[in-house]
Amino acid sequence: MNQEQNTVHDKSLILLVDDVPQNVQILHQILNSGDYSFAIATSGEETLGLVEKQPPDLILLDIMLGDIDGFEVCERIKKNPKTADIPIIFLTAKVALQDKVRGFKLGAVDYITKPFEDAEVVARVRTHVRLKRSMDILREYNSQLTQTLDEMQTSFIELKESQDAIVAREKQDAVKTLSITASHEMNQPVTVIQGYLYLLRQSMDLDSLTSAQQKYLDRIEKGLTKLIDTLEKFRKSSYLYFLDNDPSH
């Protein structure tokens, strides 16, 4: 295998595959306009090794090779996910219809017949190199778009979680405020009633109360005591709830 060294990174790499050196030389001369760099292989196995090591932008592949034919080489290249997108143009002296159909089914993009016509070779190679570059750009854009969408989705999820946490905290604060307010508002009249009841007992002659009146007064005191106990339990349970659900603890 021979490969030209090229420091110009934007040149497309073309792999020329033919076991006849003269054919490789002719193709090189036709395409040597300065727009491409070249790699050369003279067998199917050599081609597969080179493609795996350094995938080219385009392969000009002779069908009739000494070890394995171009059809099998094409099939193996297309089955490899790493190299499946490389365009392949078959080189052949004769192209029967069934061979064309077979080649296209295997993934070839075009045919160039021998003997080579300079203008045809240049035109077909230029077309497929440009298509390859366009597809590479589209794949890159698609990859960037997918990455951007993934990042946006992640950001959206994080934002939603933050919003949910804020809403939950706001709800919790609102309930806490309501609980404190309700407890305070209920406690005030109870305290007033408790005070009035005390003054009532101090001011009245308890011995003059009838049995029914005494029972009624006792019932009020018991009910008031029960209400005070209930309010105290409510305050304690509210405090424990907010303490357990406070993110800062």
PDB file of C-alpha atoms in Angstrom, residues 72-238:
ATOM      1  CA  GLU A  72     -17.358  -8.593  -1.715  1.00  0.00           C
ATOM      2  CA  VAL A  73     -15.095  -5.712  -0.719  1.00  0.00           C
ATOM      3  CA  CYS A  74     -18.018  -3.316  -1.141  1.00  0.00           C
ATOM      4  CA  GLU A  75     -20.343  -5.558   0.847  1.00  0.00           C
ATOM      5  CA  ARG A  76     -17.907  -5.845   3.760  1.00  0.00           C
ATOM      6  CA  ILE A  77     -17.294  -2.098   3.814  1.00  0.00           C
ATOM      7  CA  LYS A  78     -21.019  -1.379   3.874  1.00  0.00           C
ATOM      8  CA  LYS A  79     -21.660  -3.868   6.678  1.00  0.00           C
ATOM      9  CA  ASN A  80     -19.170  -2.083   8.920  1.00  0.00           C
ATOM     10  CA  PRO A  81     -20.938   0.815  10.705  1.00  0.00           C
ATOM     11  CA  LYS A  82     -17.645   2.715  10.854  1.00  0.00           C
ATOM     12  CA  THR A  83     -17.217   2.686   7.061  1.00  0.00           C
ATOM     13  CA  ALA A  84     -20.764   2.207   5.758  1.00  0.00           C
ATOM     14  CA  ASP A  85     -21.164   5.838   4.683  1.00  0.00           C
ATOM     15  CA  ILE A  86     -18.109   5.906   2.407  1.00  0.00           C
ATOM     16  CA  PRO A  87     -19.249   6.271  -1.234  1.00  0.00           C
ATOM     17  CA  ILE A  88     -17.915   3.612  -3.622  1.00  0.00           C
ATOM     18  CA  ILE A  89     -17.617   3.966  -7.396  1.00  0.00           C
ATOM     19  CA  PHE A  90     -16.960   0.709  -9.241  1.00  0.00           C
ATOM     20  CA  LEU A  91     -14.356   0.548 -12.017  1.00  0.00           C
ATOM     21  CA  THR A  92     -14.964  -2.020 -14.743  1.00  0.00           C
ATOM     22  CA  ALA A  93     -14.322  -2.699 -18.417  1.00  0.00           C
ATOM     23  CA  LYS A  94     -17.752  -4.212 -18.958  1.00  0.00           C
ATOM     24  CA  VAL A  95     -20.907  -3.520 -17.028  1.00  0.00           C
ATOM     25  CA  ALA A  96     -23.698  -6.016 -17.531  1.00  0.00           C
ATOM     26  CA  LEU A  97     -27.117  -4.984 -16.278  1.00  0.00           C
ATOM     27  CA  GLN A  98     -27.151  -7.613 -13.539  1.00  0.00           C
ATOM     28  CA  ASP A  99     -23.730  -6.426 -12.334  1.00  0.00           C
ATOM     29  CA  LYS A 100     -24.975  -2.847 -12.121  1.00  0.00           C
ATOM     30  CA  VAL A 101     -28.027  -3.932 -10.173  1.00  0.00           C
ATOM     31  CA  ARG A 102     -25.904  -6.070  -7.857  1.00  0.00           C
ATOM     32  CA  GLY A 103     -23.454  -3.234  -7.256  1.00  0.00           C
ATOM     33  CA  PHE A 104     -26.143  -0.717  -6.447  1.00  0.00           C
ATOM     34  CA  LYS A 105     -27.872  -3.190  -4.122  1.00  0.00           C
ATOM     35  CA  LEU A 106     -24.583  -3.644  -2.261  1.00  0.00           C
ATOM     36  CA  GLY A 107     -24.310   0.111  -1.775  1.00  0.00           C
ATOM     37  CA  ALA A 108     -22.221   1.440  -4.675  1.00  0.00           C
ATOM     38  CA  VAL A 109     -23.112   4.968  -5.790  1.00  0.00           C
ATOM     39  CA  ASP A 110     -21.856   4.880  -9.386  1.00  0.00           C
ATOM     40  CA  TYR A 111     -19.838   3.132 -12.126  1.00  0.00           C
ATOM     41  CA  ILE A 112     -16.921   4.310 -14.261  1.00  0.00           C
ATOM     42  CA  THR A 113     -16.099   2.236 -17.302  1.00  0.00           C
ATOM     43  CA  LYS A 114     -12.691   1.473 -18.789  1.00  0.00           C
ATOM     44  CA  PRO A 115     -10.981   2.867 -20.756  1.00  0.00           C
ATOM     45  CA  PHE A 116     -11.341   6.012 -18.684  1.00  0.00           C
ATOM     46  CA  GLU A 117     -12.719   9.219 -20.122  1.00  0.00           C
ATOM     47  CA  ASP A 118     -11.061  12.124 -18.300  1.00  0.00           C
ATOM     48  CA  ALA A 119     -14.106  14.402 -18.199  1.00  0.00           C
ATOM     49  CA  GLU A 120     -16.363  11.591 -17.004  1.00  0.00           C
ATOM     50  CA  VAL A 121     -13.979  10.552 -14.231  1.00  0.00           C
ATOM     51  CA  VAL A 122     -13.522  14.145 -13.041  1.00  0.00           C
ATOM     52  CA  ALA A 123     -17.260  14.877 -13.119  1.00  0.00           C
ATOM     53  CA  ARG A 124     -18.363  11.719 -11.312  1.00  0.00           C
ATOM     54  CA  VAL A 125     -15.662  11.998  -8.661  1.00  0.00           C
ATOM     55  CA  ARG A 126     -16.394  15.684  -8.051  1.00  0.00           C
ATOM     56  CA  THR A 127     -20.115  14.988  -7.720  1.00  0.00           C
ATOM     57  CA  HIS A 128     -19.751  12.234  -5.148  1.00  0.00           C
ATOM     58  CA  VAL A 129     -17.042  14.017  -3.163  1.00  0.00           C
ATOM     59  CA  ARG A 130     -19.334  17.024  -2.855  1.00  0.00           C
ATOM     60  CA  LEU A 131     -22.234  14.813  -1.857  1.00  0.00           C
ATOM     61  CA  LYS A 132     -20.055  13.133   0.762  1.00  0.00           C
ATOM     62  CA  ARG A 133     -18.999  16.475   2.200  1.00  0.00           C
ATOM     63  CA  SER A 134     -22.600  17.662   2.272  1.00  0.00           C
ATOM     64  CA  MET A 135     -23.692  14.498   4.073  1.00  0.00           C
ATOM     65  CA  ASP A 136     -20.850  14.875   6.579  1.00  0.00           C
ATOM     66  CA  ILE A 137     -21.959  18.440   7.291  1.00  0.00           C
ATOM     67  CA  LEU A 138     -25.575  17.321   7.697  1.00  0.00           C
ATOM     68  CA  ARG A 139     -24.533  14.556  10.077  1.00  0.00           C
ATOM     69  CA  GLU A 140     -22.481  17.032  12.096  1.00  0.00           C
ATOM     70  CA  TYR A 141     -25.381  19.476  12.254  1.00  0.00           C
ATOM     71  CA  ASN A 142     -27.704  16.650  13.247  1.00  0.00           C
ATOM     72  CA  SER A 143     -25.293  15.567  15.972  1.00  0.00           C
ATOM     73  CA  GLN A 144     -25.041  19.122  17.277  1.00  0.00           C
ATOM     74  CA  LEU A 145     -28.809  19.523  17.123  1.00  0.00           C
ATOM     75  CA  THR A 146     -29.336  16.273  19.014  1.00  0.00           C
ATOM     76  CA  GLN A 147     -26.821  17.362  21.642  1.00  0.00           C
ATOM     77  CA  THR A 148     -28.489  20.766  21.939  1.00  0.00           C
ATOM     78  CA  LEU A 149     -31.927  19.166  22.296  1.00  0.00           C
ATOM     79  CA  ASP A 150     -30.598  16.798  24.960  1.00  0.00           C
ATOM     80  CA  GLU A 151     -29.074  19.730  26.851  1.00  0.00           C
ATOM     81  CA  MET A 152     -32.313  21.698  26.536  1.00  0.00           C
ATOM     82  CA  GLN A 153     -34.321  18.731  27.783  1.00  0.00           C
ATOM     83  CA  THR A 154     -31.984  18.325  30.751  1.00  0.00           C
ATOM     84  CA  SER A 155     -32.224  22.051  31.500  1.00  0.00           C
ATOM     85  CA  PHE A 156     -36.013  21.894  31.210  1.00  0.00           C
ATOM     86  CA  ILE A 157     -36.190  18.983  33.645  1.00  0.00           C
ATOM     87  CA  GLU A 158     -33.914  20.801  36.096  1.00  0.00           C
ATOM     88  CA  LEU A 159     -35.975  23.985  35.719  1.00  0.00           C
ATOM     89  CA  LYS A 160     -39.214  22.043  36.235  1.00  0.00           C
ATOM     90  CA  GLU A 161     -37.800  20.432  39.366  1.00  0.00           C
ATOM     91  CA  SER A 162     -36.723  23.845  40.661  1.00  0.00           C
ATOM     92  CA  GLN A 163     -40.143  25.297  39.903  1.00  0.00           C
ATOM     93  CA  ASP A 164     -41.856  22.365  41.610  1.00  0.00           C
ATOM     94  CA  ALA A 165     -39.624  22.833  44.649  1.00  0.00           C
ATOM     95  CA  ILE A 166     -40.402  26.562  44.744  1.00  0.00           C
ATOM     96  CA  VAL A 167     -44.132  25.942  44.360  1.00  0.00           C
ATOM     97  CA  ALA A 168     -44.033  23.244  47.030  1.00  0.00           C
ATOM     98  CA  ARG A 169     -42.138  25.556  49.367  1.00  0.00           C
ATOM     99  CA  GLU A 170     -44.544  28.406  48.655  1.00  0.00           C
ATOM    100  CA  LYS A 171     -47.498  26.111  49.316  1.00  0.00           C
ATOM    101  CA  GLN A 172     -45.863  24.895  52.489  1.00  0.00           C
ATOM    102  CA  ASP A 173     -45.195  28.455  53.628  1.00  0.00           C
ATOM    103  CA  ALA A 174     -48.767  29.416  52.786  1.00  0.00           C
ATOM    104  CA  VAL A 175     -50.186  26.485  54.749  1.00  0.00           C
ATOM    105  CA  LYS A 176     -47.828  27.254  57.605  1.00  0.00           C
ATOM    106  CA  THR A 177     -48.936  30.891  57.657  1.00  0.00           C
ATOM    107  CA  LEU A 178     -52.575  29.839  57.472  1.00  0.00           C
ATOM    108  CA  SER A 179     -52.059  27.368  60.284  1.00  0.00           C
ATOM    109  CA  ILE A 180     -50.412  29.953  62.523  1.00  0.00           C
ATOM    110  CA  THR A 181     -53.069  32.525  61.692  1.00  0.00           C
ATOM    111  CA  ALA A 182     -55.898  30.069  62.262  1.00  0.00           C
ATOM    112  CA  SER A 183     -54.396  28.930  65.543  1.00  0.00           C
ATOM    113  CA  HIS A 184     -53.986  32.518  66.704  1.00  0.00           C
ATOM    114  CA  GLU A 185     -57.467  33.547  65.618  1.00  0.00           C
ATOM    115  CA  MET A 186     -59.067  30.562  67.325  1.00  0.00           C
ATOM    116  CA  ASN A 187     -57.000  31.017  70.454  1.00  0.00           C
ATOM    117  CA  GLN A 188     -58.124  34.609  71.000  1.00  0.00           C
ATOM    118  CA  PRO A 189     -61.851  33.944  71.526  1.00  0.00           C
ATOM    119  CA  VAL A 190     -61.075  30.885  73.612  1.00  0.00           C
ATOM    120  CA  THR A 191     -58.920  33.007  75.886  1.00  0.00           C
ATOM    121  CA  VAL A 192     -61.698  35.590  76.136  1.00  0.00           C
ATOM    122  CA  ILE A 193     -64.277  32.914  76.957  1.00  0.00           C
ATOM    123  CA  GLN A 194     -61.933  31.427  79.517  1.00  0.00           C
ATOM    124  CA  GLY A 195     -61.531  34.850  81.143  1.00  0.00           C
ATOM    125  CA  TYR A 196     -65.260  35.513  81.185  1.00  0.00           C
ATOM    126  CA  LEU A 197     -65.897  32.116  82.690  1.00  0.00           C
ATOM    127  CA  TYR A 198     -63.398  32.809  85.456  1.00  0.00           C
ATOM    128  CA  LEU A 199     -64.966  36.192  86.205  1.00  0.00           C
ATOM    129  CA  LEU A 200     -68.393  34.610  86.137  1.00  0.00           C
ATOM    130  CA  ARG A 201     -67.398  32.057  88.749  1.00  0.00           C
ATOM    131  CA  GLN A 202     -65.845  34.761  90.901  1.00  0.00           C
ATOM    132  CA  SER A 203     -68.868  37.015  90.729  1.00  0.00           C
ATOM    133  CA  MET A 204     -71.692  34.561  91.247  1.00  0.00           C
ATOM    134  CA  ASP A 205     -72.831  32.700  94.307  1.00  0.00           C
ATOM    135  CA  LEU A 206     -72.143  29.124  93.276  1.00  0.00           C
ATOM    136  CA  ASP A 207     -74.172  27.785  96.195  1.00  0.00           C
ATOM    137  CA  SER A 208     -77.267  29.432  94.774  1.00  0.00           C
ATOM    138  CA  LEU A 209     -76.972  27.632  91.444  1.00  0.00           C
ATOM    139  CA  THR A 210     -79.424  24.901  90.725  1.00  0.00           C
ATOM    140  CA  SER A 211     -78.197  21.424  89.931  1.00  0.00           C
ATOM    141  CA  ALA A 212     -78.995  21.940  86.243  1.00  0.00           C
ATOM    142  CA  GLN A 213     -77.161  25.297  86.182  1.00  0.00           C
ATOM    143  CA  GLN A 214     -74.117  23.783  87.881  1.00  0.00           C
ATOM    144  CA  LYS A 215     -74.057  20.918  85.361  1.00  0.00           C
ATOM    145  CA  TYR A 216     -74.366  23.419  82.507  1.00  0.00           C
ATOM    146  CA  LEU A 217     -71.470  25.470  83.879  1.00  0.00           C
ATOM    147  CA  ASP A 218     -69.358  22.348  84.373  1.00  0.00           C
ATOM    148  CA  ARG A 219     -70.135  21.289  80.794  1.00  0.00           C
ATOM    149  CA  ILE A 220     -68.947  24.686  79.510  1.00  0.00           C
ATOM    150  CA  GLU A 221     -65.701  24.394  81.482  1.00  0.00           C
ATOM    151  CA  LYS A 222     -65.064  20.839  80.257  1.00  0.00           C
ATOM    152  CA  GLY A 223     -65.825  21.808  76.662  1.00  0.00           C
ATOM    153  CA  LEU A 224     -63.524  24.803  76.942  1.00  0.00           C
ATOM    154  CA  THR A 225     -60.739  22.666  78.416  1.00  0.00           C
ATOM    155  CA  LYS A 226     -61.170  20.130  75.612  1.00  0.00           C
ATOM    156  CA  LEU A 227     -61.061  22.901  73.019  1.00  0.00           C
ATOM    157  CA  ILE A 228     -57.860  24.308  74.531  1.00  0.00           C
ATOM    158  CA  ASP A 229     -56.263  20.821  74.477  1.00  0.00           C
ATOM    159  CA  THR A 230     -57.311  20.387  70.839  1.00  0.00           C
ATOM    160  CA  LEU A 231     -55.765  23.723  69.858  1.00  0.00           C
ATOM    161  CA  GLU A 232     -52.541  22.802  71.637  1.00  0.00           C
ATOM    162  CA  LYS A 233     -52.371  19.457  69.816  1.00  0.00           C
ATOM    163  CA  PHE A 234     -53.015  21.271  66.524  1.00  0.00           C
ATOM    164  CA  ARG A 235     -50.142  23.682  67.185  1.00  0.00           C
ATOM    165  CA  LYS A 236     -47.760  20.871  68.109  1.00  0.00           C
ATOM    166  CA  SER A 237     -48.670  18.688  65.119  1.00  0.00           C
ATOM    167  CA  SER A 238     -48.316  21.673  62.749  1.00  0.00           C
TER     168      SER A 238
END
